Tab-separated table of C-alpha atoms in Angstrom:
chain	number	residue	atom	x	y	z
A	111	UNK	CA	-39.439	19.814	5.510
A	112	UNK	CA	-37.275	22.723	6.370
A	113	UNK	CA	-34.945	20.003	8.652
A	114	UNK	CA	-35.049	17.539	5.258
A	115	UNK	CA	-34.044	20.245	3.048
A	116	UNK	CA	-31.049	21.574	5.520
A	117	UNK	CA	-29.498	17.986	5.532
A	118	UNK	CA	-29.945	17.337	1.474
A	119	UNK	CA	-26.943	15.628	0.225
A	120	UNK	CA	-25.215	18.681	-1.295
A	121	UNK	CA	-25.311	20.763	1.835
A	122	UNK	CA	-24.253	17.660	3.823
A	123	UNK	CA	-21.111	16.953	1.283
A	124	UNK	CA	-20.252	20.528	1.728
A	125	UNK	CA	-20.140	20.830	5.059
A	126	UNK	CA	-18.127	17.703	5.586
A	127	UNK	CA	-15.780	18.408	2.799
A	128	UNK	CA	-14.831	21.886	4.605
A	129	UNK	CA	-13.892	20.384	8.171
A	130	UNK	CA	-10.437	20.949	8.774
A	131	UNK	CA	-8.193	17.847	9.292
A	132	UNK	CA	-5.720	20.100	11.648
A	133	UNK	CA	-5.526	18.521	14.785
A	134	UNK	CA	-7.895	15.735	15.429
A	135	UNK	CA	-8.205	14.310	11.682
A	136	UNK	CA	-4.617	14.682	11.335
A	137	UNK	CA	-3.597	13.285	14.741
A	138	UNK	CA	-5.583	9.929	14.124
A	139	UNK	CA	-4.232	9.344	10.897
A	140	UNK	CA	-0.590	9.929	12.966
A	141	UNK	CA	-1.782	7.132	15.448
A	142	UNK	CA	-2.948	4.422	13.326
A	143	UNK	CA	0.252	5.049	10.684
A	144	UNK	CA	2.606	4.436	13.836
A	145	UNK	CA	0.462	1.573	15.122
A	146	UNK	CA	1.400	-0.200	11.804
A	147	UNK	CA	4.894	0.407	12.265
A	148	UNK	CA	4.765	-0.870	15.526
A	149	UNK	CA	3.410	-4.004	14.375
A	150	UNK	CA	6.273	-4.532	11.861
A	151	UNK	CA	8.733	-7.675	13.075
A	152	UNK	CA	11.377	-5.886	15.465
A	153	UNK	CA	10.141	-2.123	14.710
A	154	UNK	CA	10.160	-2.156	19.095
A	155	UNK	CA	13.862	-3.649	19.541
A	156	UNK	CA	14.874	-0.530	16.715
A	157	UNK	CA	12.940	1.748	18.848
A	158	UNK	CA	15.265	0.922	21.561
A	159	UNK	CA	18.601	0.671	19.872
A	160	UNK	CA	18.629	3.122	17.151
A	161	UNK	CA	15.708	5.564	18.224
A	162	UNK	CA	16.825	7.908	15.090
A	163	UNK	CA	15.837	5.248	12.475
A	164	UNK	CA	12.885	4.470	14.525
A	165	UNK	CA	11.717	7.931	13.864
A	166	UNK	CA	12.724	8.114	10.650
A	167	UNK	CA	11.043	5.195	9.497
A	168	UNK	CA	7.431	7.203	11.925
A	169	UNK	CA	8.250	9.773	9.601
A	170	UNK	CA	7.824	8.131	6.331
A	171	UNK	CA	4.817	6.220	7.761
A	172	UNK	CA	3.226	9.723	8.284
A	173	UNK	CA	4.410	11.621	5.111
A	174	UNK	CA	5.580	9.359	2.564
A	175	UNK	CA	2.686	10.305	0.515
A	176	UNK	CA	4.040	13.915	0.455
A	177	UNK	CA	7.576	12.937	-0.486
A	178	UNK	CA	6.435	10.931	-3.245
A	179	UNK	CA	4.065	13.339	-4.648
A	180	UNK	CA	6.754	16.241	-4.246
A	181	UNK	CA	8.946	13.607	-6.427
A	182	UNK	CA	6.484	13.398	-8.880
A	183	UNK	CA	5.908	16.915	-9.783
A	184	UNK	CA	9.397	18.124	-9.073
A	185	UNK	CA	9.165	20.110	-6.207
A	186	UNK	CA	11.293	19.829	-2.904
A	187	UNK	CA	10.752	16.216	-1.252
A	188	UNK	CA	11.437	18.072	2.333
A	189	UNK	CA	8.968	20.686	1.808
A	190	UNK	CA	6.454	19.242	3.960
A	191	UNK	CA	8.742	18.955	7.102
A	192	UNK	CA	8.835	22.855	7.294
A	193	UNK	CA	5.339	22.133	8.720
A	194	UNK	CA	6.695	22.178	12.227
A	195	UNK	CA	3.036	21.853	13.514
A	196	UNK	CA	2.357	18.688	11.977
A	197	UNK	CA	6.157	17.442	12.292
A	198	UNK	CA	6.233	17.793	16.186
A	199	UNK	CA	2.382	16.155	16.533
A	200	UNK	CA	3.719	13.007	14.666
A	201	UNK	CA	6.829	12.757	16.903
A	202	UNK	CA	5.020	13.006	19.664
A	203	UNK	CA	2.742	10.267	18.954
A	204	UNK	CA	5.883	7.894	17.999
A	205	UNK	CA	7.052	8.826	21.454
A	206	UNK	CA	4.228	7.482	23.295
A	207	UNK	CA	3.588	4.554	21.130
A	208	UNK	CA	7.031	3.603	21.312
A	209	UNK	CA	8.123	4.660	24.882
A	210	UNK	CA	4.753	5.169	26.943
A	211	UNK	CA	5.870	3.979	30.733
A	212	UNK	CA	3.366	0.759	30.686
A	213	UNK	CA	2.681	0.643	26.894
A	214	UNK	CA	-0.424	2.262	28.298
A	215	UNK	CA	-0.995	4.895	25.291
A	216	UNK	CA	-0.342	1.550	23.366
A	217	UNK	CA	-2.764	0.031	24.734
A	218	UNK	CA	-5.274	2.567	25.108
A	219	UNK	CA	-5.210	2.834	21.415
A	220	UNK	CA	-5.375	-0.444	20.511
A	221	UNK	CA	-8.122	-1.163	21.964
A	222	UNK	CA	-10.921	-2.591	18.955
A	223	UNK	CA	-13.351	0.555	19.471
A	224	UNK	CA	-11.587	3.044	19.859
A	225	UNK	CA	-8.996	1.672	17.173
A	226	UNK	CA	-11.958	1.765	14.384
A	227	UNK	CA	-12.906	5.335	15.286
A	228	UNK	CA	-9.353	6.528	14.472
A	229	UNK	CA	-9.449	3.912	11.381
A	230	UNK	CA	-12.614	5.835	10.098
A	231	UNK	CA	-10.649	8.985	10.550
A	232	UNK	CA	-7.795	8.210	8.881
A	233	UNK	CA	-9.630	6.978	5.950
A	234	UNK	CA	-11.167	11.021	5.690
A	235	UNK	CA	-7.703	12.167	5.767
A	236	UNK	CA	-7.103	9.257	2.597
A	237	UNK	CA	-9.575	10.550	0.736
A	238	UNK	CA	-9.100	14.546	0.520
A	239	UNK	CA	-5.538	14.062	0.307
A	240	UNK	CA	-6.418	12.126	-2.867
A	241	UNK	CA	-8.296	14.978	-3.902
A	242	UNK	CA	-6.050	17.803	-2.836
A	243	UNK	CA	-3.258	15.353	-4.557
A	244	UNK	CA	-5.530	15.560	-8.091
A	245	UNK	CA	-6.056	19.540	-7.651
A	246	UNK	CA	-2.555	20.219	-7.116
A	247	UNK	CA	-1.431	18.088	-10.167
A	248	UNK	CA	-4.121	19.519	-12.304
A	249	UNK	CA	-2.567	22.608	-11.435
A	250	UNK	CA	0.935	22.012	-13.379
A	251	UNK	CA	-0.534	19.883	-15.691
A	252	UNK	CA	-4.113	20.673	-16.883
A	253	UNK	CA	-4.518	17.999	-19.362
A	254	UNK	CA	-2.112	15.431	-17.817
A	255	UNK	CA	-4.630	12.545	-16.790
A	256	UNK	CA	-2.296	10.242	-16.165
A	257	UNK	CA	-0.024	13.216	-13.624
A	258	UNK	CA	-3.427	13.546	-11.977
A	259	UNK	CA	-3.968	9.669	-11.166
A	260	UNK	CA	-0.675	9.240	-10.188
A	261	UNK	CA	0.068	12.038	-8.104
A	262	UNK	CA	-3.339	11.205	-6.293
A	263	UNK	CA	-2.570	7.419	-6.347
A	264	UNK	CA	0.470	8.320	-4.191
A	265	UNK	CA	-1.271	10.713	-2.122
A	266	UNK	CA	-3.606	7.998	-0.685
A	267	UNK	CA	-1.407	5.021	-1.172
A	268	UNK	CA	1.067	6.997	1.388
A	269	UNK	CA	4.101	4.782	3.090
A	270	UNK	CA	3.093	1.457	1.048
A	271	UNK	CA	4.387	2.505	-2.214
A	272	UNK	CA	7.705	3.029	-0.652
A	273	UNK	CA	7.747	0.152	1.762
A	274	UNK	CA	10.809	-1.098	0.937
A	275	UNK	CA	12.597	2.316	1.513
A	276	UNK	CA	10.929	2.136	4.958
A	277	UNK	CA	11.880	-1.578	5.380
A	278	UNK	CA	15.663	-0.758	4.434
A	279	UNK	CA	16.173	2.457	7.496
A	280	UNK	CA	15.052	-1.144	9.551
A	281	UNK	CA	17.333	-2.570	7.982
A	282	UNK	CA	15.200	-5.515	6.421
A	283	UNK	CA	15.349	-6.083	2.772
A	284	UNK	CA	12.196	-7.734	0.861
A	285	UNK	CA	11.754	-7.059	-2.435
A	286	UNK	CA	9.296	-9.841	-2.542
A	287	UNK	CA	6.604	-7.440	-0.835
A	288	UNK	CA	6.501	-4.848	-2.830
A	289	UNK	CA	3.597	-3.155	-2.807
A	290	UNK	CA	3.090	-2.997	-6.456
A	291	UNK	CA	3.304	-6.838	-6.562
A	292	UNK	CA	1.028	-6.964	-3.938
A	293	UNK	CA	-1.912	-4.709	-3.648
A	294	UNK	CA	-3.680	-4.050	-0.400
A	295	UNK	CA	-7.106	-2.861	-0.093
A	296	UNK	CA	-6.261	1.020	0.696
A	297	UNK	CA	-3.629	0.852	-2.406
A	298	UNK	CA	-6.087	-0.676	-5.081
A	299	UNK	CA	-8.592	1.962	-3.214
A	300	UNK	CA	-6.399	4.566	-3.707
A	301	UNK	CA	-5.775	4.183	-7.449
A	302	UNK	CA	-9.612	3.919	-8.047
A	303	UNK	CA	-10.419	6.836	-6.209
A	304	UNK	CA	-7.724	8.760	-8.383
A	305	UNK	CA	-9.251	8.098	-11.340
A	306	UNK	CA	-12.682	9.000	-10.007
A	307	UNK	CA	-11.315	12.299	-9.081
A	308	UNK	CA	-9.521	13.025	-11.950
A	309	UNK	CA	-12.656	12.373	-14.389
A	310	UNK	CA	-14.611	14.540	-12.169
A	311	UNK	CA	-11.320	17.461	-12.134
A	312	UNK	CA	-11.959	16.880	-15.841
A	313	UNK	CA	-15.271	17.717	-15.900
A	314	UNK	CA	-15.887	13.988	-17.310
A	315	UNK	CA	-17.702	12.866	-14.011
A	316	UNK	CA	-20.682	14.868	-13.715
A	317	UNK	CA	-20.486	15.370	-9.838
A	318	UNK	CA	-19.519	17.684	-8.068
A	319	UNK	CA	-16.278	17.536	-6.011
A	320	UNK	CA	-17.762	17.588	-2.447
A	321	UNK	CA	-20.338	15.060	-3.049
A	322	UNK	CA	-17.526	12.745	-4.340
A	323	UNK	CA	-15.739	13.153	-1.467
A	324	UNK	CA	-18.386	12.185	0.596
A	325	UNK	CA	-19.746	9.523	-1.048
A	326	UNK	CA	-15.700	7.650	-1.449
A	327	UNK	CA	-15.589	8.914	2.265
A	328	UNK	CA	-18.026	6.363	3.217
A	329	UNK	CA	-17.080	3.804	0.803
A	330	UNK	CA	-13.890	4.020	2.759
A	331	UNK	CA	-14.481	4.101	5.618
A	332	UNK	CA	-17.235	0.786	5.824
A	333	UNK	CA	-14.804	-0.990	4.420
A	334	UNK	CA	-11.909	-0.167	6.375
A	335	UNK	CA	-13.534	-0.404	9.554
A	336	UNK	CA	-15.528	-3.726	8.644
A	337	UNK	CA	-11.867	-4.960	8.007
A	338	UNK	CA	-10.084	-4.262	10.479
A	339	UNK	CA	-12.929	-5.239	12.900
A	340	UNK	CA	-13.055	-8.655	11.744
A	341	UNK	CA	-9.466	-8.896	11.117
A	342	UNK	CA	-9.382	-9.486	7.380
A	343	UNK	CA	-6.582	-8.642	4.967
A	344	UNK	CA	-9.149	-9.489	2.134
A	345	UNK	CA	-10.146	-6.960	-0.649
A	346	UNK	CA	-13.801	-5.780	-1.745
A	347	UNK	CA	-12.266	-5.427	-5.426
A	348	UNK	CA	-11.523	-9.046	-5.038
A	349	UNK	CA	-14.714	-10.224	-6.436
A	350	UNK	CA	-15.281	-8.189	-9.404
A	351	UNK	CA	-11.440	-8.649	-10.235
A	352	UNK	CA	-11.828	-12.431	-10.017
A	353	UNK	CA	-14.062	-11.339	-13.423
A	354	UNK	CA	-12.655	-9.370	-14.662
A	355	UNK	CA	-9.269	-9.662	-14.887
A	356	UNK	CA	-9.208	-13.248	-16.891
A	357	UNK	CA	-11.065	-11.552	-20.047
A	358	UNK	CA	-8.860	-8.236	-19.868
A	359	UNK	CA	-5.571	-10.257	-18.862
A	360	UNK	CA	-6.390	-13.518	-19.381
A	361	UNK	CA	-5.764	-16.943	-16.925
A	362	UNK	CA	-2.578	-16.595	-15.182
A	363	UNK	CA	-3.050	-20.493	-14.965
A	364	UNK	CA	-3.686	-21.011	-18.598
A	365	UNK	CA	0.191	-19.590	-19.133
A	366	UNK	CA	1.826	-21.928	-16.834
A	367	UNK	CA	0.154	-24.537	-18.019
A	368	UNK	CA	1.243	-24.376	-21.633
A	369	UNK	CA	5.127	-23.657	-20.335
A	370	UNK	CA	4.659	-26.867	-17.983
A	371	UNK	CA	3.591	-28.860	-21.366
A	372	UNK	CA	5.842	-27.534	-23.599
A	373	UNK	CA	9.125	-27.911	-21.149
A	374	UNK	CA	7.908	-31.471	-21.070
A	375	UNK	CA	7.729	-31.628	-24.876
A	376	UNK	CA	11.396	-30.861	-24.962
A	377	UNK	CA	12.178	-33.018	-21.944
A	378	UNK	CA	11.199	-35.410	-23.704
A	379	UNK	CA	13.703	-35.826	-26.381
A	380	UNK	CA	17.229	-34.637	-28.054
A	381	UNK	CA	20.655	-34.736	-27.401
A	382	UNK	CA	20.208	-32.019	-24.245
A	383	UNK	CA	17.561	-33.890	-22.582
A	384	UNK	CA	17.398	-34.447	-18.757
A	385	UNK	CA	17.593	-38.429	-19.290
A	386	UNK	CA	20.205	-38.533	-21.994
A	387	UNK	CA	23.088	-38.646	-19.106
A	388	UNK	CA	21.684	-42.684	-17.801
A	389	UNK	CA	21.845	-44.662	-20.944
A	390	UNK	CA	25.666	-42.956	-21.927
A	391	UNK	CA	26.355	-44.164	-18.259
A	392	UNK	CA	25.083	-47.698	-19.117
A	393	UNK	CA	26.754	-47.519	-21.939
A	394	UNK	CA	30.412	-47.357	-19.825
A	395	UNK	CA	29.258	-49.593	-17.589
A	396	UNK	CA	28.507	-52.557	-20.283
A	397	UNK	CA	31.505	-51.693	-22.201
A	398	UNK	CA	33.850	-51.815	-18.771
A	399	UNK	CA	32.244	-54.992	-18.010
A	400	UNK	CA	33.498	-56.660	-21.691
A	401	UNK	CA	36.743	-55.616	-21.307
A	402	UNK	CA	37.053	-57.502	-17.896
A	403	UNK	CA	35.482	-60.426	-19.319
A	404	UNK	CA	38.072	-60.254	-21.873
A	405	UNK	CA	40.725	-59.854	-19.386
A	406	UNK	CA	39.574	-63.285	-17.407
A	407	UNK	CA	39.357	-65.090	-20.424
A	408	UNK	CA	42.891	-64.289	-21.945
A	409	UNK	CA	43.837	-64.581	-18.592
């Protein structure tokens, strides 16, 4: 009993809400950000011809979610890079991703079990950054829900939000992928955990902080470790969405299908329509074929 009662949920949440991220949460969440920007179309030929951008673009991968929140709230974007600590960690682990003799730290990392361990981790690091994001919001702005949710959205969302900053230091432009367009699971995640932590900040969700931390922790975590093991760029959201969304929104499909039908209403007829162009062309043609008949007979 005494064993039961020393691992009860609250104890357990705040235990694992006071670990500190400094080095080892904080160093995978630096490996797995740089593995993505390794994976990027021609992020290794920019390693080796402009090496500056390269790191620039590590950079943003690693603390985007800082400058972004520092934006929001009007505080100095480069704050965060006085953290020479945490600065000269993520450089180091762009080096050896990037310019490992072998690709052997490369490879070392990629490999699929040892890649979901630092996946888990970097999903703790998501979610208290989330929360510290809410806190530090709430802070300024005591009754600004919508501050909290979006300075935590940004927290966790990190680098995506500003993916096409990051894609123009490659020099790629793509508006098209815009991550606001297109949600990806840790985004949508992201803004759903912000609102979860700003009801509970606001003393509307009746839980306390460290067990909602844990408890989105997991949630996280099996789900970004089930998808990246099985290789899926799928959402859990999708489902209940697929619901949802056509009563709140309605049919996307619906939309298009009344513009299709009413483009071909006007298609259809009046002086501007698409086939109004082949009978005035007949028309030129019949009356140029008269006159030459007229011409061989007076002829």
């Amino acid at each position: 009993m005494e064993l039961l009662s020393a691992l009860s949920l609250g104890e357990l949440a705040l235990s694992f809400s006071r670990v500190p991220l400094f080095p080892v949460f904080d160093l995978s969440y630096f490996i797995v950000s740089i593995l993505y920007l390794k994976y990027e179309p021609g992020a290794v030929e920019l390693s080796r011809h402009h090496p500056m951008a390269s790191w620039l673009c590590a950079m943003l991968h690693c603390f985007g979610s800082y400058i972004l929140a520092d934006l929001l709230l009007g505080e100095p974007v480069i704050d965060y890079f006085s953290n020479n600590s945490s600065i000269l960690l993520a450089s180091a682990v762009w080096y050896l991703i990037f310019f490992c003799p072998l690709d052997l730290f490369y490879k070392c990392v990629c490999f699929l079990p040892v890649k979901l361990i630092f996946v888990a981790m970097k999903e703790v690091v998501r979610v208290r950054k989330i929360a510290v994001g809410i806190h530090h919001a709430h802070h300024h702005y005591h009754h600004g829900w919508f501050v909290m949710i979006a300075t935590g959205w940004v927290k966790g969302s990190g680098v995506t939000l500003m993916s096409n900053l990051e894609q123009l230091l490659r020099g790629v432009w793509k508006p098209e992928t815009n991550e606001i367009l297109h949600m990806s699971f840790p985004t949508k995640a992201s803004l759903y955990g912000a609102i979860l932590f700003t009801l509970q900040q606001t003393r509307w969700l009746p839980v306390s902080k460290a067990s909602l931390i844990f408890i989105f922790t997991m949630f996280m975590v099996s789900c970004k470790v089930f998808l990246t093991a099985t290789h899926s760029h799928s959402s859990p959201f999708d489902v209940l969405e697929a619901y949802v969304c056509p009563v709140l929104f309605g049919s996307a499909s619906g939309g298009d299908h009344h513009h299709n039908n009413h483009g071909g209403s006007q298609g259809g007829s009046g002086p501007g329509s698409p086939h109004s162009p082949l009978p005035a062309k007949s028309k030129e043609e019949l009356s140029e074929g008269s006159r030459k008949k007229k011409t061989k007979k007076a002829d």
